[in-house]
JSON list of C-alpha atoms and ligand atoms in Angstrom, two decimals:
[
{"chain": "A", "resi": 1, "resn": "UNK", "atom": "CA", "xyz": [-5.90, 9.03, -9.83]},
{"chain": "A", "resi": 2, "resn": "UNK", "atom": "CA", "xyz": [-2.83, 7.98, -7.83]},
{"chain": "A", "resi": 3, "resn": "UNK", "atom": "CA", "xyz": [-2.53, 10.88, -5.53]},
{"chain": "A", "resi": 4, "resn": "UNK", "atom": "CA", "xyz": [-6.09, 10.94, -5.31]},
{"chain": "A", "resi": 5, "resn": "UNK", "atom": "CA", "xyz": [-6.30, 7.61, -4.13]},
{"chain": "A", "resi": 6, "resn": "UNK", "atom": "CA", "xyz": [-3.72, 7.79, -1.89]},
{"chain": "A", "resi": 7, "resn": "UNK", "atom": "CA", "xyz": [-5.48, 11.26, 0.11]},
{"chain": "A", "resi": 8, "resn": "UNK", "atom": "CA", "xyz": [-9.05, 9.08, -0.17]},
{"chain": "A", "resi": 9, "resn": "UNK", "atom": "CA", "xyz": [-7.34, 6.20, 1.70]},
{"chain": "A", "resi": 10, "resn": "UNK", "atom": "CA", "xyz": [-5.31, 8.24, 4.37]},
{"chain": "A", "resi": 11, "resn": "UNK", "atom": "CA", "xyz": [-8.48, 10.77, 4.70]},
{"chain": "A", "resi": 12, "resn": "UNK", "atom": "CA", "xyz": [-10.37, 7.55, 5.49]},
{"chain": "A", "resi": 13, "resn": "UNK", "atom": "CA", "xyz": [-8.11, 5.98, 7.31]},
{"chain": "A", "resi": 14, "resn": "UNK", "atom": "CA", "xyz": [-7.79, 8.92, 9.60]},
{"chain": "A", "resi": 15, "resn": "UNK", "atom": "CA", "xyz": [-12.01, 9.89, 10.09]},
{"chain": "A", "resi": 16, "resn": "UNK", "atom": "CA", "xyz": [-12.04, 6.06, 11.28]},
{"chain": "A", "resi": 17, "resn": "UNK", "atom": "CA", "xyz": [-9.31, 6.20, 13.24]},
{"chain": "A", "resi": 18, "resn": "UNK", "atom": "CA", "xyz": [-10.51, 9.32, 15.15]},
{"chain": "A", "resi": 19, "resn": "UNK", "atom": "CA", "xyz": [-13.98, 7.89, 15.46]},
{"chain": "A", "resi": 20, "resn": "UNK", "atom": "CA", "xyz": [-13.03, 4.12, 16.70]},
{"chain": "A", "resi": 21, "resn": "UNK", "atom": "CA", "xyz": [-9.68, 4.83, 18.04]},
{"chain": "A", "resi": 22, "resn": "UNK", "atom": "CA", "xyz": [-6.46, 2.46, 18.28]},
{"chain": "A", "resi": 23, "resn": "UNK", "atom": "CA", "xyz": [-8.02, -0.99, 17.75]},
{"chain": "A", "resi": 24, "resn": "UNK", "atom": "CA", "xyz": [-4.87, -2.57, 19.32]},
{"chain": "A", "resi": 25, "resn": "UNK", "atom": "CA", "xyz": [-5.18, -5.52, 17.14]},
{"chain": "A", "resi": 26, "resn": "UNK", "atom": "CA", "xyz": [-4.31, -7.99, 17.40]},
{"chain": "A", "resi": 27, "resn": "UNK", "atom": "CA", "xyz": [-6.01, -8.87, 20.22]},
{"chain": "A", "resi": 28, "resn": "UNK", "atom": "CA", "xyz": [-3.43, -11.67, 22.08]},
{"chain": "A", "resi": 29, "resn": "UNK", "atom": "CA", "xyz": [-0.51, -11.85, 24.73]},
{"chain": "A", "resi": 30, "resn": "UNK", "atom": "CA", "xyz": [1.85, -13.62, 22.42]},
{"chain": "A", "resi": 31, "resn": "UNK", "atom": "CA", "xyz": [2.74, -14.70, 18.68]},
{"chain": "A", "resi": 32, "resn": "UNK", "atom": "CA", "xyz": [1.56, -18.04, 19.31]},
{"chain": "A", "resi": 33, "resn": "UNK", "atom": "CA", "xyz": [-1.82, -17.29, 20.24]},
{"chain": "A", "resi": 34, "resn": "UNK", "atom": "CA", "xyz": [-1.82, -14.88, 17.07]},
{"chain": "A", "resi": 35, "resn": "UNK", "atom": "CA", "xyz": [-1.32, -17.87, 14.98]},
{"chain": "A", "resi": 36, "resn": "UNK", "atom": "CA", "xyz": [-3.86, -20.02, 16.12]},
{"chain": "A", "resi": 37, "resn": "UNK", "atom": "CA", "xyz": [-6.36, -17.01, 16.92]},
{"chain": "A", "resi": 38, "resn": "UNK", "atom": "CA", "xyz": [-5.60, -16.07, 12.98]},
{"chain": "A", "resi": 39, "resn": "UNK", "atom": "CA", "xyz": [-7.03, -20.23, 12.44]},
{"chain": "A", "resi": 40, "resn": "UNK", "atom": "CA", "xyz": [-9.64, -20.01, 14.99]},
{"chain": "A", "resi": 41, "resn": "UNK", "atom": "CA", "xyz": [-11.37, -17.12, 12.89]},
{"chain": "A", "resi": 42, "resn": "UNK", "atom": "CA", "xyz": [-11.75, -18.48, 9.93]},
{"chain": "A", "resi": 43, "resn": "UNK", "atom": "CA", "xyz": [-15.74, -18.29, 9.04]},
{"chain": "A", "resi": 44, "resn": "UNK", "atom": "CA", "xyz": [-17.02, -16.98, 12.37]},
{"chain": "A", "resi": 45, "resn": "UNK", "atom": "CA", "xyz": [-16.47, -14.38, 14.41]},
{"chain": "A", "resi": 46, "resn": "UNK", "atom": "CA", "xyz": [-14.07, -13.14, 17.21]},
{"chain": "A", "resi": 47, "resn": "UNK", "atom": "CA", "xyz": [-16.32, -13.68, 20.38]},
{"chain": "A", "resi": 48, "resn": "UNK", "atom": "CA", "xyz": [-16.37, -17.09, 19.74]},
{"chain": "A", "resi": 49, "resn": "UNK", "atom": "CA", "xyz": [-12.57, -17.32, 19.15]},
{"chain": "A", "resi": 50, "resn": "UNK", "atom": "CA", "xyz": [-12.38, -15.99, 22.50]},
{"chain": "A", "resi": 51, "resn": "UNK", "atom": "CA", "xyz": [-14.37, -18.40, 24.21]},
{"chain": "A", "resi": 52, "resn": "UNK", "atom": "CA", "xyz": [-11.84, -20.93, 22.58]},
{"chain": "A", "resi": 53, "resn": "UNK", "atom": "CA", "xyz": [-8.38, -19.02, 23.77]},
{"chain": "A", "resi": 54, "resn": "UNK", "atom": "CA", "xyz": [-9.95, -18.52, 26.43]},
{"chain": "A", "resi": 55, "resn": "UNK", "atom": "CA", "xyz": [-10.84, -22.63, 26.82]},
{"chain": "A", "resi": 56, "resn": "UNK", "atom": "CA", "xyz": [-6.58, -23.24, 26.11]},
{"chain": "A", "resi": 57, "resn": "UNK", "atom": "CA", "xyz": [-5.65, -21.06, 28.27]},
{"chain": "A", "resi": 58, "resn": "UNK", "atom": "CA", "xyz": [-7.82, -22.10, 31.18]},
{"chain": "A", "resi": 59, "resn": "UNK", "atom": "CA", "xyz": [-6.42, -25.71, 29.60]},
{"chain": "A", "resi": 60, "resn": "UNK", "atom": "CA", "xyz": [-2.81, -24.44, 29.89]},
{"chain": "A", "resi": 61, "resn": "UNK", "atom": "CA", "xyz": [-2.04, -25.84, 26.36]},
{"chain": "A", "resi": 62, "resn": "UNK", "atom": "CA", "xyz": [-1.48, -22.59, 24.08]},
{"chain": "A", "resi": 63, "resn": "UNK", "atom": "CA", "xyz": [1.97, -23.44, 24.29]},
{"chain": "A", "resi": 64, "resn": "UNK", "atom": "CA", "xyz": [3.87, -24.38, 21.34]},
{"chain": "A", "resi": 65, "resn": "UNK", "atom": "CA", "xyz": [5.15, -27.85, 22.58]},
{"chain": "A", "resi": 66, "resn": "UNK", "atom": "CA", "xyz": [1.87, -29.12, 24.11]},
{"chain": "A", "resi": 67, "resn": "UNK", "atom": "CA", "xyz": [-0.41, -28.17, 21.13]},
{"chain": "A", "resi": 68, "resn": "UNK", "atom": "CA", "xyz": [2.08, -30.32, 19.32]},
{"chain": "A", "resi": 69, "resn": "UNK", "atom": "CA", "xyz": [1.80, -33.39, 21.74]},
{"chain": "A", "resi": 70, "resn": "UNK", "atom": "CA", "xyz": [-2.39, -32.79, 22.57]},
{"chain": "A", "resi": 71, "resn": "UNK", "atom": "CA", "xyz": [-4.60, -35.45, 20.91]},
{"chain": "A", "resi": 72, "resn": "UNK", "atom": "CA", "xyz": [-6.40, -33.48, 18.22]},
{"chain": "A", "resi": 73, "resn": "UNK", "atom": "CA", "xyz": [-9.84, -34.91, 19.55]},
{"chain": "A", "resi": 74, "resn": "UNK", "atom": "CA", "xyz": [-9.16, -33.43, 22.73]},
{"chain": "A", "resi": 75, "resn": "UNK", "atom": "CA", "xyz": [-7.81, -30.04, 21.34]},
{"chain": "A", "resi": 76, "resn": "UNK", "atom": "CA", "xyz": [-11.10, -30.01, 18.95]},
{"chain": "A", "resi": 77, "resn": "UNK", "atom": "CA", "xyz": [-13.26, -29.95, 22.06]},
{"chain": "A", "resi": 78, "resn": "UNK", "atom": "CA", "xyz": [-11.24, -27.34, 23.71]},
{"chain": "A", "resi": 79, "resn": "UNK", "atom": "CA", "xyz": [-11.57, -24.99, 20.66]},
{"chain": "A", "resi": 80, "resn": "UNK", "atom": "CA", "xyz": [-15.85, -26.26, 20.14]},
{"chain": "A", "resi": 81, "resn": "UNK", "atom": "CA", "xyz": [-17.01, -22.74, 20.46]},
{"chain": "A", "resi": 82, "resn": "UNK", "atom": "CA", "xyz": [-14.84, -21.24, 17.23]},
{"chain": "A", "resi": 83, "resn": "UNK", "atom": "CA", "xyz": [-17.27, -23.91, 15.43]},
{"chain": "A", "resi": 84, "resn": "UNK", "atom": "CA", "xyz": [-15.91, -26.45, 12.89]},
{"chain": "A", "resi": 85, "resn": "UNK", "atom": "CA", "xyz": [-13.79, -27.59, 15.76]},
{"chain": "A", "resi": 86, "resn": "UNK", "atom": "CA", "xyz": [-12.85, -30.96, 14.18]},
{"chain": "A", "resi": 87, "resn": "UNK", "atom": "CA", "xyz": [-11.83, -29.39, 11.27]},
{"chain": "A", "resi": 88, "resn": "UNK", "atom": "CA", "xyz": [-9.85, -26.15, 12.97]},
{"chain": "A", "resi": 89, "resn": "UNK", "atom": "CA", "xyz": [-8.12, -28.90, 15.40]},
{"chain": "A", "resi": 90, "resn": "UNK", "atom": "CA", "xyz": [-6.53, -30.48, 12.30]},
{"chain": "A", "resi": 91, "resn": "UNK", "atom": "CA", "xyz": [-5.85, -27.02, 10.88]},
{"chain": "A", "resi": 92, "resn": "UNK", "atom": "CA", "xyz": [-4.08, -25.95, 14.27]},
{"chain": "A", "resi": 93, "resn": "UNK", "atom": "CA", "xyz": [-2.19, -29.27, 14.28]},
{"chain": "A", "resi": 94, "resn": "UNK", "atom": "CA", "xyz": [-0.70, -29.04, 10.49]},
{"chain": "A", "resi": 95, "resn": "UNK", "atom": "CA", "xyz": [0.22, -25.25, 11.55]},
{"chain": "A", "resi": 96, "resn": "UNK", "atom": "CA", "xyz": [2.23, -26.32, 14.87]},
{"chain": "A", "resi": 97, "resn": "UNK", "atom": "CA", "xyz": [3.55, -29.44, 12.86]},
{"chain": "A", "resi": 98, "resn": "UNK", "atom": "CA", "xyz": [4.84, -26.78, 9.73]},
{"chain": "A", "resi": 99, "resn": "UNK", "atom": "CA", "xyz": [6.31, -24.70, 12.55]},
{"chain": "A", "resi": 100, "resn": "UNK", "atom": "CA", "xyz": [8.08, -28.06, 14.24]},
{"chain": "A", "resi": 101, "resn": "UNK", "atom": "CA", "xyz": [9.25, -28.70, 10.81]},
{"chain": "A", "resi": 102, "resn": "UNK", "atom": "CA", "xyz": [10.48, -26.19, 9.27]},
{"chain": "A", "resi": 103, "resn": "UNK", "atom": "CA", "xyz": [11.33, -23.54, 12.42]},
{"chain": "A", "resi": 104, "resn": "UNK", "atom": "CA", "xyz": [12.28, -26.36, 14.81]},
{"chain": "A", "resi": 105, "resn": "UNK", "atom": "CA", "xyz": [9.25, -24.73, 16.71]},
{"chain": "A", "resi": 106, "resn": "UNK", "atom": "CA", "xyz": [11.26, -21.58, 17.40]},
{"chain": "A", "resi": 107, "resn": "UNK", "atom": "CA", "xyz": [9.18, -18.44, 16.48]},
{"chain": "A", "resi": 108, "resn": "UNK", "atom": "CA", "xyz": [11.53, -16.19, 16.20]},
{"chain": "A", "resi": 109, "resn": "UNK", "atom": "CA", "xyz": [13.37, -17.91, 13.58]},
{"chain": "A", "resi": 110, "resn": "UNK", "atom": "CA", "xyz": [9.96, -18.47, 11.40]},
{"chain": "A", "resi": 111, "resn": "UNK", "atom": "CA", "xyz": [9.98, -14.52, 12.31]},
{"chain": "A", "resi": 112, "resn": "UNK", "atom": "CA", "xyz": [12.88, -14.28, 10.57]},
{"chain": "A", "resi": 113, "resn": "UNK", "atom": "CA", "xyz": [12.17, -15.51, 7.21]},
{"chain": "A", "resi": 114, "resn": "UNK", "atom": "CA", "xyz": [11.79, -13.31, 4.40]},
{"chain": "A", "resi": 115, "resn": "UNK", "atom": "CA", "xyz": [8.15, -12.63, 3.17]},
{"chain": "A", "resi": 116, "resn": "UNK", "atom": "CA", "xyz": [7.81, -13.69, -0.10]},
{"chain": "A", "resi": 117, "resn": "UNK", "atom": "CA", "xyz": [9.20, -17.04, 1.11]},
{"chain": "A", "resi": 118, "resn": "UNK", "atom": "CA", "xyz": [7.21, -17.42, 4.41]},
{"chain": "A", "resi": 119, "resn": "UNK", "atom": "CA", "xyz": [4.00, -16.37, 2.59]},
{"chain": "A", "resi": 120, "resn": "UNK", "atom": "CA", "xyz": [4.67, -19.26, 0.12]},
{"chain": "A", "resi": 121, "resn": "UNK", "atom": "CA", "xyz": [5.66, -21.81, 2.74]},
{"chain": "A", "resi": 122, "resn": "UNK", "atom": "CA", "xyz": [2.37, -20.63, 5.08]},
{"chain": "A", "resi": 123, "resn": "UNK", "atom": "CA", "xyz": [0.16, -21.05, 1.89]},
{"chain": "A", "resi": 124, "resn": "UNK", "atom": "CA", "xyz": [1.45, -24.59, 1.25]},
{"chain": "A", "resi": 125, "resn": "UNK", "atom": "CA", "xyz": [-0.03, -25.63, 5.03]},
{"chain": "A", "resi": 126, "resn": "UNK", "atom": "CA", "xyz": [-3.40, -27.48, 5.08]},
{"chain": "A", "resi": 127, "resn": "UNK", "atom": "CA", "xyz": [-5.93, -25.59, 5.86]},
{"chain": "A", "resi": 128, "resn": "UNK", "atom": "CA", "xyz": [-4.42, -21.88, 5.16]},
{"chain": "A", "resi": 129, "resn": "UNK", "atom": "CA", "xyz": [-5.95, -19.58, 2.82]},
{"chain": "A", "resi": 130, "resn": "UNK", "atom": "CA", "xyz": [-4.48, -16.09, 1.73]},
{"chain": "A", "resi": 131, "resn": "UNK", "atom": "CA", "xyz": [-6.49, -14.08, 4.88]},
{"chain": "A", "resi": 132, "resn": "UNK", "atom": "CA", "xyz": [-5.03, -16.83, 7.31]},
{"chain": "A", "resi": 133, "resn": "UNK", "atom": "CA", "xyz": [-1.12, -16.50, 6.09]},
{"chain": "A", "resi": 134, "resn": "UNK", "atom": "CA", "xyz": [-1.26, -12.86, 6.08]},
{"chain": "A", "resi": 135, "resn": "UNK", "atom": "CA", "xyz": [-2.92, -12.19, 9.15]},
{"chain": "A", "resi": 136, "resn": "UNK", "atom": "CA", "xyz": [-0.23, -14.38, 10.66]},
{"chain": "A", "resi": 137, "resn": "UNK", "atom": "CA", "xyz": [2.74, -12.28, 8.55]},
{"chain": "A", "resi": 138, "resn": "UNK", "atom": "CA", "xyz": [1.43, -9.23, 9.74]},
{"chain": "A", "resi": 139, "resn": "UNK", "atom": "CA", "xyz": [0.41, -9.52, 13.44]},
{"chain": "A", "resi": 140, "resn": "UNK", "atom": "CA", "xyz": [2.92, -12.29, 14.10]},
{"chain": "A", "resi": 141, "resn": "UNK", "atom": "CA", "xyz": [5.34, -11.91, 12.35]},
{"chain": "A", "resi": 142, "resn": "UNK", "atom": "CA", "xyz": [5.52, -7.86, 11.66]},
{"chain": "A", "resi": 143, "resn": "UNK", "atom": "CA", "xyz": [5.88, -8.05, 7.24]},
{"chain": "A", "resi": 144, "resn": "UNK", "atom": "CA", "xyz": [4.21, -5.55, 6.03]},
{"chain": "A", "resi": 145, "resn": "UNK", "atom": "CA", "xyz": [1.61, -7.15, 4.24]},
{"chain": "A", "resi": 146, "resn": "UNK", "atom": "CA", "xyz": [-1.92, -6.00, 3.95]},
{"chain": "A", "resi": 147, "resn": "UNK", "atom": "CA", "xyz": [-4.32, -8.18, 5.38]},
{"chain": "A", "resi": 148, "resn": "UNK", "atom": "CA", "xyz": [-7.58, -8.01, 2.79]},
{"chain": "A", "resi": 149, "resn": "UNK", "atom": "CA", "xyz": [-11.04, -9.50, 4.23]},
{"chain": "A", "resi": 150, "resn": "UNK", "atom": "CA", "xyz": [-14.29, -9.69, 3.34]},
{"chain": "A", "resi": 151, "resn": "UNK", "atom": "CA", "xyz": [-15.13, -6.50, 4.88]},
{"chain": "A", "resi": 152, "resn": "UNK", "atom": "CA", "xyz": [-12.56, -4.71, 3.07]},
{"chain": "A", "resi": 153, "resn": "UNK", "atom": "CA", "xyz": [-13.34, -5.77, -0.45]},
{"chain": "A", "resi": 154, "resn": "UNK", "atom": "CA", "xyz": [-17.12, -4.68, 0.42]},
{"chain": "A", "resi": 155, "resn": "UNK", "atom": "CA", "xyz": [-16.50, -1.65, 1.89]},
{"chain": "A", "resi": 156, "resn": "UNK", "atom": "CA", "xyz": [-14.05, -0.25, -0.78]},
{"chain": "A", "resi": 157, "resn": "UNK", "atom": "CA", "xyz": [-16.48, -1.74, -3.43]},
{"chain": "A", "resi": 158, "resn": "UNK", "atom": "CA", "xyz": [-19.07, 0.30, -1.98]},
{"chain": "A", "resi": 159, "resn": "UNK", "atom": "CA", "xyz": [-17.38, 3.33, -1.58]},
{"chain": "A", "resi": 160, "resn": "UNK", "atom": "CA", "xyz": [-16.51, 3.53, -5.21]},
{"chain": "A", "resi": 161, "resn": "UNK", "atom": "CA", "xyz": [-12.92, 1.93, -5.00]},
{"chain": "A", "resi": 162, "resn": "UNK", "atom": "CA", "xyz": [-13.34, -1.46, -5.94]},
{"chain": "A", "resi": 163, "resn": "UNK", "atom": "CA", "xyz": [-15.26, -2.87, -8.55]},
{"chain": "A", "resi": 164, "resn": "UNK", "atom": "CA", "xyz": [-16.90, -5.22, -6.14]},
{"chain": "A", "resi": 165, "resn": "UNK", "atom": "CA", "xyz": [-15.28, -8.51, -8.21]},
{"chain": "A", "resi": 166, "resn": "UNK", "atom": "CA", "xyz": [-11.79, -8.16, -7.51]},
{"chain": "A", "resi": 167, "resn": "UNK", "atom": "CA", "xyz": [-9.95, -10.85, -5.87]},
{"chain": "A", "resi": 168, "resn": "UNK", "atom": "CA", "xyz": [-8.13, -11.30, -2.52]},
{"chain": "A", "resi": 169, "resn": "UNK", "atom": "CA", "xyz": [-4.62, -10.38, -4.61]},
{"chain": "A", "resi": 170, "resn": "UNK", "atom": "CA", "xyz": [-6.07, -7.49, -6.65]},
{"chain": "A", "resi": 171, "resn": "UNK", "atom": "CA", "xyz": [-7.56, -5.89, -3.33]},
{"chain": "A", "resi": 172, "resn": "UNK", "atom": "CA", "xyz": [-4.89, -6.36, -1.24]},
{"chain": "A", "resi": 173, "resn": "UNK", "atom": "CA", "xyz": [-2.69, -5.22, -4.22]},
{"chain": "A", "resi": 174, "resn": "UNK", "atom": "CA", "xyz": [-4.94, -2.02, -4.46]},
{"chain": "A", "resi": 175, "resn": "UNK", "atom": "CA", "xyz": [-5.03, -1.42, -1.06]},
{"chain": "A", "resi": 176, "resn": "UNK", "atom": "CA", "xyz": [-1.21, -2.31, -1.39]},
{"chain": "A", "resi": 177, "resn": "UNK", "atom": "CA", "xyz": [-0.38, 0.48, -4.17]},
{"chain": "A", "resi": 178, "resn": "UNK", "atom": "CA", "xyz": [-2.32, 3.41, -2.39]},
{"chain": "A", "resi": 179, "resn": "UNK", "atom": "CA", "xyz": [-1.37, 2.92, 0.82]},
{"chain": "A", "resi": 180, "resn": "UNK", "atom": "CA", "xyz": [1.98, 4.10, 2.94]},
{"chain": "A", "resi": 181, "resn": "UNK", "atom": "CA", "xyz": [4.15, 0.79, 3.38]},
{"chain": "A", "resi": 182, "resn": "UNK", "atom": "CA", "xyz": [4.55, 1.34, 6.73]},
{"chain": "A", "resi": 183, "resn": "UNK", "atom": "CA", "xyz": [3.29, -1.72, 8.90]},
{"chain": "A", "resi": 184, "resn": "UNK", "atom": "CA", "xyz": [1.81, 0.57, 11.59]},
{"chain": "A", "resi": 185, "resn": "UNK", "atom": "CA", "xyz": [-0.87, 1.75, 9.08]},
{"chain": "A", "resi": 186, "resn": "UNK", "atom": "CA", "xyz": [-1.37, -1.67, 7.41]},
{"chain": "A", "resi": 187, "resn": "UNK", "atom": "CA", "xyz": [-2.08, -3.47, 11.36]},
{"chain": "A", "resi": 188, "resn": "UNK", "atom": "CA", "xyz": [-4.13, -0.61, 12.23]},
{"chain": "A", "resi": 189, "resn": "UNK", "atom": "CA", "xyz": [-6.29, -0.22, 8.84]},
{"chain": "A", "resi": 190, "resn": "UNK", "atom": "CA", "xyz": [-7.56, -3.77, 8.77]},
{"chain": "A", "resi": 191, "resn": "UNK", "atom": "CA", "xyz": [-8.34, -3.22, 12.20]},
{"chain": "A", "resi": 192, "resn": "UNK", "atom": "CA", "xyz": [-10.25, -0.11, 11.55]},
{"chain": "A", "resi": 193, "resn": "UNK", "atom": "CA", "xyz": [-12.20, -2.21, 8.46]},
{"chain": "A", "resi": 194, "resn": "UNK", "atom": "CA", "xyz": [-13.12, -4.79, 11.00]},
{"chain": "A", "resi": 195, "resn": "UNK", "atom": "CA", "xyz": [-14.65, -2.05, 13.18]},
{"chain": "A", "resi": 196, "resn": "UNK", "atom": "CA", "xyz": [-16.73, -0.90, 10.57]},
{"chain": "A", "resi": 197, "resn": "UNK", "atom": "CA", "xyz": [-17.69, -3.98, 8.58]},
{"chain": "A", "resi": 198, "resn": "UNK", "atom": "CA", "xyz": [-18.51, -5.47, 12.21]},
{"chain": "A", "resi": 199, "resn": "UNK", "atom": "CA", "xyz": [-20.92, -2.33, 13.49]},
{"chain": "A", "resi": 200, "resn": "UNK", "atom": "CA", "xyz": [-21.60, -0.83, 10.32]},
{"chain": "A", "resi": 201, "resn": "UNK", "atom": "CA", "xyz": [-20.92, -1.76, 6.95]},
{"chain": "A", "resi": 202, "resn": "UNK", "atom": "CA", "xyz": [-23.50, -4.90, 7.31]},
{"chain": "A", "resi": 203, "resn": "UNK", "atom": "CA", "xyz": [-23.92, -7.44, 4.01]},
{"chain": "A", "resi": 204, "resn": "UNK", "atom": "CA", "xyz": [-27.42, -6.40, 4.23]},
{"chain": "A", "resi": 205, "resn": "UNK", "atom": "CA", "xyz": [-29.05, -3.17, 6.04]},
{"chain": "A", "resi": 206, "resn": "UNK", "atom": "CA", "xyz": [-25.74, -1.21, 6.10]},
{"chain": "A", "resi": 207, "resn": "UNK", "atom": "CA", "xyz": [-25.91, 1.50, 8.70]},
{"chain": "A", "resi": 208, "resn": "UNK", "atom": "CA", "xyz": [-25.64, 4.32, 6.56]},
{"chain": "A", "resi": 209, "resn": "UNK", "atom": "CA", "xyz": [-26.72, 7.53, 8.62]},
{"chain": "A", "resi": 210, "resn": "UNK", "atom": "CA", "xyz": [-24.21, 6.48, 11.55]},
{"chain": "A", "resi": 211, "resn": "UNK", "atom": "CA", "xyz": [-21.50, 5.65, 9.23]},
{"chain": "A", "resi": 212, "resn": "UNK", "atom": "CA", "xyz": [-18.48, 7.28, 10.31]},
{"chain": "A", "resi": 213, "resn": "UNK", "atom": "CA", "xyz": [-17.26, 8.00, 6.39]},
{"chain": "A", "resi": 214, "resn": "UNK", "atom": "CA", "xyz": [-20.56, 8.24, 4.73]},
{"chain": "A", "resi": 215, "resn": "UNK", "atom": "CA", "xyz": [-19.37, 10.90, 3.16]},
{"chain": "A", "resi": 216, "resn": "UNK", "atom": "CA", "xyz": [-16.51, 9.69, 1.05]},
{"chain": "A", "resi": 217, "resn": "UNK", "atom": "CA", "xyz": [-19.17, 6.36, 0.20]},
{"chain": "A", "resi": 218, "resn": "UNK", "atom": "CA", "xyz": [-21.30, 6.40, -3.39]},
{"chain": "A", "resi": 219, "resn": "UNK", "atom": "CA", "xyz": [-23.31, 3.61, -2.18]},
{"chain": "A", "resi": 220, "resn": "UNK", "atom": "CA", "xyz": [-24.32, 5.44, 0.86]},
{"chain": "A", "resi": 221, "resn": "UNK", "atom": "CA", "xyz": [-26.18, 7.82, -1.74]},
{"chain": "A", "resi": 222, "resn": "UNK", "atom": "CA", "xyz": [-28.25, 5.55, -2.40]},
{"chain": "A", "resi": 223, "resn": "UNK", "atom": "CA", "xyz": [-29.67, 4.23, 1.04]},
{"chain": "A", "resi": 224, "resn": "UNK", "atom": "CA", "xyz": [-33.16, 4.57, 2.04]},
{"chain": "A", "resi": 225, "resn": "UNK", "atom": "CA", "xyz": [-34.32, 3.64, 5.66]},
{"chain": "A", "resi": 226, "resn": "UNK", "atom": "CA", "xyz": [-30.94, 2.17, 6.78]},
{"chain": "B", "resi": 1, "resn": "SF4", "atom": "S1", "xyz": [-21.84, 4.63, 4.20]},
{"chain": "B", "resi": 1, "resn": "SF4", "atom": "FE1", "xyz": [-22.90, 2.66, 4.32]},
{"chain": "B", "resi": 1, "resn": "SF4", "atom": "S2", "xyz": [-22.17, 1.45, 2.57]},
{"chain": "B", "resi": 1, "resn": "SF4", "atom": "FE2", "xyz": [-20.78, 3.18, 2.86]},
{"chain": "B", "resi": 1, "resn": "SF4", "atom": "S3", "xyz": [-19.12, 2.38, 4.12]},
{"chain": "B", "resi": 1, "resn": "SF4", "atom": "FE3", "xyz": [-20.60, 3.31, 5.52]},
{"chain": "B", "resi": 1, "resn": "SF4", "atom": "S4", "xyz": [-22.02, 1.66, 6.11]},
{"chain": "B", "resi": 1, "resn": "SF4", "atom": "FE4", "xyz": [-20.85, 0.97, 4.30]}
]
């Protein structure tokens, strides 16, 4: 079962890899703008994050210090197109105030911190979930940590993985078990689900016959006119 796993992971990791190519995720010119991209997402998807980097940027506020000094109002219109703005703004403030805190707002030394501990402290902010902390531990902060989604728990459920009930820690442990630990794989594999999920692996009307790895999937036995 183990080995087998393993191969089925690596062989599908591989066919995806081939067919999207590097995802270079994640998408953003520094740590900082990881962290609050990793907020930004949270319930919607990335084109509207971009709008909103884009917004700070062209604001000239995604900058540690003056997303800790901006009125929240005023950084909640700035970040309008990730939606929930008023609630994201006070998620983005309790974030930079955590990294104030406890980092004196130096990066490298929240960087630093060993995972186990950081994940804790990261969980304990308001507004962070499990997908949120490790997205930031493994694109900002390079801990290898696999980052588990929504399209990873369906598309492993589907393929004949997952049970389709497990839990953010029994994925990511799964995921976790089979995989190499080598952070390289980990960044680029949740990229790769995002890929699919996104253009393929729909809730409802998967695409099926274009699937890249319809091969390895038992659900895709099943499809009719997707
Ligand atoms: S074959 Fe269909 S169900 Fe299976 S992973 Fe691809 S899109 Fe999803």
């Amino acid at each position: 079962m183990i080995k087998n796993c393993n191969l089925l992971l690596m062989e599908i990791y591989s066919t995806l890899l081939h067919y999207f190519g590097p995802r270079d995720w994640w998408p953003a010119d520094s740590r900082l703008e990881i962290i609050v991209g990793a907020i930004l997402t949270q319930a919607v998807s990335w084109k509207n994050v971009e709008k909103a980097i884009a917004n700070l940027k062209g604001a000239e506020v995604l900058d540690i210090e003056l997303l800790h000094r901006i009125d929240e109002n005023e950084l909640a219109e700035l970040i309008k197109p990730a939606l929930y703005h008023r609630q994201k703004a006070k998620k983005v403030k309790a974030m930079i105030d955590f990294i104030y805190r406890e980092y004196q707002a130096d990066l490298d030394s929240m960087k630093s911190d060993d995972l186990q501990t950081l994940r804790l402290k990261l969980l304990s902010v308001w507004g962070v979930g499990p997908e949120t902390a490790d997205s930031i531990l493994l694109y900002a902060c390079e801990k290898k940590i696999f980052v588990v989604d929504a399209y990873t728990s369906r598309i492993f459920s589907r393929i004949g993985l997952l049970d389709g009930k497990s839990g953010y820690d029994e994925v990511q442990s799964f995921m976790q078990t089979y995989l190499p630990p080598q952070l390289d794989i980990y960044n680029e594999y949740h990229a790769l689900i995002v890929a699919l999920g996104a253009g393929y692996c729909r809730k409802t009307n998967p695409l099926c016959k274009k699937c890249p790895i319809m091969s390895y999937c038992k659900y895709s036995l099943n499809w009719q006119d997707n």
